[in-house]
């Protein structure tokens, strides 16, 4: 198993550009999520999904879109990049038991994004 | 008030020392609790889940106090390799029935020779 994979590893964007951060997992996990991590702020949840076709907003959803058409993939779209979106982005997945995340969240290696 | 609060540290300890971290959470409905470890410029990885009765994994002991809404992590006989940031994580169930994991900002540990 590859676990959770993310592409790209690094990206530089200009303000106003759009892009999609890719995330895929091969563990058949229902729960997937996107976080951003900034110095002193910790990991903040952007969007998450409890299964194909079901997504919900996290703490900081503005400026980002997600969709979950398959169990494996959970892409994050930046609609119009802003310097405030400069951050490290992590995708994560886990199984759920009884609808509750009780088990390990597996994280991808992260995408470092710089918006100029 | 933050949903999950941790002392950012850093905690500087010598090898062999015992060190403890605490974490408080605000949502009394939280159902699952975890400690994650994050090395510099790497992704977080699960260190251990935290159970109501307390649990131990080698040199690591985790405790949960639901009444006071805090979680602790105790590391005995610290190793240089324990140097990392330790993240406290709780699971909050929203009124939609969906749930989300909330991460603390982390406590940094530096173990010196």
Coordinates of N, CA, C and O in Angstrom, one line a residue, chain B:
Chain B
X1 N -12.2 31.0 23.2 CA -11.4 29.9 23.7 C -11.1 28.9 22.6 O -12.0 28.5 21.9
X2 N -9.9 28.5 22.5 CA -9.6 27.4 21.5 C -10.2 26.1 21.9 O -10.3 25.8 23.1
X3 N -10.6 25.3 20.9 CA -11.2 24.0 21.2 C -10.2 23.1 21.9 O -10.6 22.3 22.7
X4 N -8.9 23.2 21.5 CA -7.9 22.3 22.1 C -6.7 23.3 22.4 O -6.2 23.9 21.5
X5 N -6.2 23.2 23.6 CA -5.1 24.1 24.0 C -4.0 23.3 24.6 O -4.2 22.4 25.4
X6 N -2.8 23.7 24.2 CA -1.6 23.1 24.6 C -0.5 24.2 24.9 O -0.5 25.3 24.3
X7 N 0.4 23.9 25.8 CA 1.5 24.8 26.1 C 2.5 24.6 24.9 O 2.9 23.5 24.7
X8 N 2.8 25.6 24.2 CA 3.7 25.4 23.0 C 5.1 25.0 23.3 O 5.8 24.5 22.5
X9 N 5.6 25.3 24.6 CA 6.9 24.9 25.0 C 7.9 26.0 24.4 O 7.5 27.1 24.2
X10 N 9.2 25.6 24.1 CA 9.7 24.3 24.2 C 10.0 23.8 25.6 O 10.3 24.6 26.4
X11 N 9.9 22.5 25.7 CA 10.3 21.8 26.9 C 11.7 21.3 26.6 O 11.9 20.5 25.7
X12 N 12.7 21.8 27.4 CA 14.1 21.4 27.2 C 14.4 20.5 28.3 O 14.4 20.9 29.5
X13 N 14.7 19.2 28.0 CA 15.0 18.2 29.1 C 16.3 17.4 28.7 O 16.6 17.3 27.5
X14 N 17.0 16.9 29.7 CA 18.2 16.1 29.4 C 17.7 14.7 29.1 O 16.6 14.2 29.5
X15 N 18.6 13.9 28.5 CA 18.3 12.5 28.2 C 18.0 11.8 29.6 O 18.7 12.1 30.6
X16 N 17.1 10.9 29.6 CA 16.8 10.2 30.8 C 15.7 10.8 31.7 O 15.2 10.2 32.6
X17 N 15.4 12.1 31.4 CA 14.4 12.8 32.2 C 13.0 12.3 31.9 O 12.7 11.7 30.9
X18 N 12.1 12.6 32.8 CA 10.7 12.3 32.7 C 10.0 13.7 32.4 O 10.3 14.7 33.1
X19 N 9.2 13.7 31.4 CA 8.5 15.0 31.0 C 7.0 14.7 30.8 O 6.6 13.6 30.3
X20 N 6.2 15.7 31.2 CA 4.7 15.5 31.0 C 4.2 16.7 30.3 O 4.6 17.9 30.5
X21 N 3.2 16.5 29.4 CA 2.5 17.5 28.7 C 1.0 17.4 29.0 O 0.5 16.3 29.1
X22 N 0.4 18.5 29.1 CA -1.1 18.5 29.3 C -1.7 19.2 28.2 O -1.1 20.0 27.4
X23 N -3.0 18.9 28.0 CA -3.8 19.5 26.9 C -5.2 19.6 27.5 O -5.7 18.7 28.2
X24 N -5.9 20.7 27.2 CA -7.3 20.9 27.6 C -8.2 21.0 26.4 O -7.7 21.5 25.4
X25 N -9.4 20.5 26.5 CA -10.3 20.6 25.4 C -11.6 21.2 25.9 O -12.0 21.1 27.1
X26 N -12.3 21.9 25.0 CA -13.5 22.7 25.5 C -14.8 21.9 25.3 O -15.8 22.3 25.9
X27 N -14.9 21.0 24.3 CA -16.1 20.3 24.0 C -16.3 19.1 24.8 O -15.6 18.1 24.6
X28 N -17.3 19.1 25.8 CA -17.5 18.0 26.6 C -18.0 16.8 25.9 O -18.0 15.7 26.4
X29 N -18.5 17.0 24.7 CA -19.1 15.9 23.9 C -18.0 15.1 23.1 O -18.3 14.2 22.4
X30 N -16.7 15.6 23.2 CA -15.7 14.9 22.4 C -15.6 13.4 22.8 O -15.8 13.1 24.0
X31 N -15.4 12.6 21.8 CA -15.5 11.2 22.1 C -14.2 10.4 21.9 O -14.0 9.3 22.5
X32 N -13.3 10.9 21.1 CA -12.0 10.2 20.9 C -10.9 11.2 21.1 O -11.0 12.4 20.8
X33 N -9.7 10.6 21.6 CA -8.6 11.5 22.0 C -7.3 10.8 21.5 O -7.2 9.6 21.6
X34 N -6.4 11.6 21.1 CA -5.1 11.1 20.5 C -4.0 12.0 20.8 O -4.1 13.2 21.0
X35 N -2.8 11.4 20.8 CA -1.5 12.1 20.8 C -0.8 11.8 19.5 O -0.7 10.6 19.1
X36 N -0.5 12.8 18.7 CA 0.3 12.7 17.5 C 1.7 13.3 17.7 O 1.9 14.2 18.5
X37 N 2.6 12.8 17.0 CA 4.0 13.3 17.0 C 4.3 13.8 15.6 O 3.9 13.2 14.6
X38 N 4.9 15.0 15.6 CA 5.3 15.6 14.3 C 6.8 16.0 14.3 O 7.2 16.9 15.2
X39 N 7.6 15.4 13.5 CA 9.0 15.8 13.3 C 9.0 17.0 12.4 O 8.1 17.3 11.6
X40 N 10.1 17.8 12.5 CA 10.3 19.0 11.7 C 10.1 18.7 10.2 O 10.7 17.8 9.7
X41 N 9.2 19.5 9.6 CA 8.9 19.4 8.2 C 8.4 18.1 7.7 O 8.6 17.7 6.5
X42 N 7.8 17.4 8.6 CA 7.2 16.1 8.3 C 5.7 16.1 8.6 O 5.2 17.0 9.3
X43 N 5.0 15.0 8.2 CA 3.6 14.9 8.5 C 3.4 14.4 9.9 O 4.3 13.7 10.4
X44 N 2.3 14.7 10.6 CA 2.0 14.1 11.9 C 1.8 12.6 11.8 O 1.3 12.1 10.8
X45 N 2.2 11.9 12.8 CA 2.0 10.5 12.9 C 1.4 10.1 14.3 O 1.8 10.7 15.3
X46 N 0.5 9.2 14.3 CA -0.1 8.8 15.5 C 0.9 8.2 16.5 O 1.6 7.3 16.2
X47 N 0.9 8.8 17.7 CA 1.7 8.2 18.8 C 0.9 7.2 19.6 O 1.3 6.1 19.8
X48 N -0.2 7.7 20.1 CA -1.1 6.7 20.8 C -2.5 7.3 20.9 O -2.7 8.6 20.9
X49 N -3.5 6.5 21.0 CA -4.8 6.9 21.4 C -4.9 7.0 22.9 O -4.0 6.5 23.6
X50 N -5.9 7.7 23.4 CA -6.0 7.9 24.8 C -7.3 7.4 25.3 O -8.4 7.8 24.7
X51 N -7.3 6.5 26.2 CA -8.5 5.8 26.7 C -8.8 6.3 28.1 O -8.0 6.7 28.9
X52 N -10.1 6.2 28.4 CA -10.6 6.7 29.7 C -9.8 6.1 30.9 O -9.6 6.8 31.9
X53 N -9.5 4.8 30.8 CA -8.8 4.2 31.9 C -7.3 4.4 31.9 O -6.6 4.0 32.8
X54 N -6.8 5.2 30.9 CA -5.4 5.5 30.8 C -4.7 4.3 30.1 O -5.2 3.2 30.2
X55 N -3.7 4.6 29.4 CA -3.0 3.5 28.7 C -1.5 3.9 28.6 O -1.1 5.0 28.6
X56 N -0.8 2.8 28.4 CA 0.7 2.9 28.4 C 1.2 2.2 27.2 O 0.7 1.1 26.8
X57 N 2.3 2.7 26.6 CA 2.9 2.1 25.5 C 4.4 2.3 25.7 O 5.0 3.4 25.3
X58 N 5.1 1.3 26.2 CA 6.5 1.5 26.5 C 6.8 2.6 27.5 O 6.3 2.6 28.6
X59 N 7.5 3.6 27.0 CA 7.9 4.7 27.9 C 6.8 5.8 27.9 O 7.0 6.8 28.6
X60 N 5.8 5.6 27.2 CA 4.7 6.7 27.0 C 3.5 6.2 27.8 O 3.0 5.1 27.6
X61 N 2.9 7.2 28.6 CA 1.7 6.9 29.3 C 0.7 8.1 29.0 O 1.1 9.3 29.1
X62 N -0.5 7.7 28.6 CA -1.5 8.8 28.3 C -2.7 8.6 29.3 O -3.0 7.5 29.7
X63 N -3.2 9.8 29.8 CA -4.3 9.8 30.7 C -5.4 10.7 30.2 O -5.1 11.8 29.6
X64 N -6.6 10.4 30.5 CA -7.7 11.3 30.2 C -8.5 11.6 31.4 O -8.9 10.6 32.2
X65 N -8.9 12.8 31.6 CA -9.7 13.2 32.7 C -10.9 13.9 32.1 O -10.8 15.1 31.8
X66 N -12.0 13.2 32.0 CA -13.2 13.8 31.3 C -13.8 14.9 32.2 O -14.3 15.9 31.7
X67 N -13.8 14.7 33.5 CA -14.4 15.7 34.4 C -13.8 17.1 34.2 O -14.4 18.1 34.2
X68 N -12.4 17.0 34.1 CA -11.7 18.3 34.0 C -11.4 18.6 32.6 O -10.8 19.7 32.3
X69 N -11.7 17.7 31.7 CA -11.5 17.9 30.2 C -10.0 18.2 29.9 O -9.7 19.2 29.3
X70 N -9.2 17.3 30.4 CA -7.8 17.4 30.0 C -7.2 16.0 29.7 O -7.7 15.0 30.2
X71 N -6.2 16.1 28.9 CA -5.4 14.9 28.5 C -4.0 15.1 28.8 O -3.5 16.2 28.7
X72 N -3.3 14.1 29.2 CA -1.9 14.2 29.5 C -1.1 13.1 28.8 O -1.6 12.1 28.4
X73 N 0.2 13.5 28.6 CA 1.1 12.5 28.0 C 2.4 12.6 28.9 O 3.0 13.6 29.1
X74 N 2.8 11.4 29.3 CA 4.0 11.3 30.2 C 5.1 10.5 29.4 O 4.8 9.4 28.9
X75 N 6.3 11.0 29.3 CA 7.4 10.3 28.6 C 8.4 10.1 29.7 O 9.0 11.0 30.3
X76 N 8.7 8.8 29.9 CA 9.8 8.5 30.8 C 11.1 8.2 30.1 O 11.1 7.8 28.9
X77 N 12.2 8.3 30.8 CA 13.5 8.0 30.2 C 13.7 8.6 28.8 O 13.9 7.9 27.8
X78 N 13.6 9.9 28.7 CA 13.6 10.6 27.4 C 14.8 10.2 26.6 O 15.9 10.1 27.1
X79 N 14.6 10.1 25.3 CA 15.7 9.8 24.3 C 15.9 11.0 23.4 O 14.9 11.8 23.2
X80 N 17.0 11.1 22.8 CA 17.3 12.2 21.9 C 16.2 12.1 20.8 O 15.7 13.2 20.3
X81 N 15.9 10.9 20.4 CA 14.9 10.7 19.3 C 13.5 11.1 19.6 O 12.6 11.2 18.8
X82 N 13.2 11.4 20.9 CA 11.9 11.9 21.3 C 11.7 13.4 20.9 O 10.6 13.9 21.0
X83 N 12.8 14.1 20.6 CA 12.7 15.5 20.2 C 11.7 15.6 19.0 O 12.0 15.1 17.9
X84 N 10.6 16.4 19.2 CA 9.6 16.5 18.2 C 8.5 17.4 18.8 O 8.7 17.9 19.9
X85 N 7.5 17.7 18.0 CA 6.3 18.4 18.5 C 5.2 17.4 18.7 O 4.9 16.5 17.8
X86 N 4.6 17.5 19.9 CA 3.5 16.5 20.2 C 2.2 17.2 20.1 O 1.9 18.3 20.8
X87 N 1.3 16.7 19.3 CA 0.0 17.3 19.1 C -1.1 16.6 19.8 O -1.2 15.3 19.7
X88 N -1.9 17.3 20.5 CA -3.1 16.8 21.2 C -4.3 16.9 20.2 O -4.5 17.9 19.6
X89 N -5.0 15.8 20.1 CA -6.1 15.8 19.1 C -7.4 15.2 19.7 O -7.4 14.2 20.4
X90 N -8.5 15.9 19.5 CA -9.8 15.4 20.0 C -10.8 15.4 18.8 O -10.7 16.1 17.8
X91 N -11.8 14.5 19.0 CA -12.8 14.3 18.0 C -14.1 15.0 18.4 O -14.6 14.6 19.5
X92 N -14.6 15.9 17.7 CA -15.8 16.6 18.0 C -16.9 16.2 17.0 O -16.7 16.3 15.8
X93 N -18.0 15.9 17.5 CA -19.2 15.5 16.7 C -20.1 16.8 16.6 O -20.5 17.4 17.6
X94 N -20.3 17.2 15.4 CA -21.1 18.4 15.1 C -22.6 18.1 15.1 O -23.0 16.9 15.1
X95 N -23.4 19.1 15.2 CA -24.8 18.9 15.2 C -25.3 18.3 13.9 O -26.5 17.9 13.8
X96 N -24.5 18.3 12.9 CA -24.9 17.7 11.6 C -24.8 16.2 11.7 O -25.2 15.4 10.8
X97 N -24.2 15.7 12.8 CA -23.8 14.3 12.9 C -22.5 14.0 12.4 O -21.9 12.9 12.6
X98 N -21.9 14.9 11.6 CA -20.6 14.7 11.1 C -19.6 15.0 12.3 O -19.9 15.6 13.2
X99 N -18.4 14.6 12.1 CA -17.4 14.7 13.1 C -16.2 15.4 12.5 O -15.9 15.3 11.3
X100 N -15.4 15.9 13.3 CA -14.1 16.5 12.9 C -13.1 16.3 14.0 O -13.4 16.3 15.1
X101 N -11.9 16.1 13.5 CA -10.7 16.1 14.5 C -10.2 17.5 14.6 O -9.9 18.2 13.6
X102 N -9.9 17.9 15.9 CA -9.4 19.2 16.2 C -8.0 19.0 16.8 O -7.8 18.2 17.7
X103 N -7.0 19.7 16.2 CA -5.7 19.6 16.6 C -5.3 20.7 17.5 O -5.6 21.9 17.2
X104 N -4.5 20.5 18.5 CA -3.9 21.5 19.3 C -2.7 22.0 18.5 O -2.3 21.4 17.5
X105 N -2.1 23.1 18.9 CA -1.0 23.7 18.2 C 0.3 23.0 18.4 O 1.3 23.2 17.7
X106 N 0.3 22.1 19.4 CA 1.5 21.3 19.7 C 2.4 21.8 20.8 O 2.4 23.0 21.0
X107 N 3.1 20.9 21.4 CA 4.1 21.2 22.4 C 5.4 20.6 21.9 O 5.5 19.5 21.5
X108 N 6.4 21.5 21.8 CA 7.7 21.1 21.3 C 8.6 20.6 22.4 O 8.7 21.2 23.5
X109 N 9.2 19.5 22.2 CA 10.1 18.8 23.1 C 11.5 18.8 22.5 O 11.7 18.3 21.4
X110 N 12.5 19.2 23.3 CA 13.9 19.1 22.9 C 14.6 18.4 24.0 O 14.6 18.8 25.1
X111 N 15.1 17.2 23.6 CA 15.9 16.4 24.5 C 17.4 16.6 24.2 O 17.8 16.4 23.0
X112 N 18.2 16.9 25.2 CA 19.6 17.2 24.9 C 20.5 16.1 25.6 O 20.0 15.5 26.6
X113 N 21.7 15.9 25.1 CA 22.6 14.9 25.6 C 23.0 15.2 27.0 O 23.1 16.4 27.4

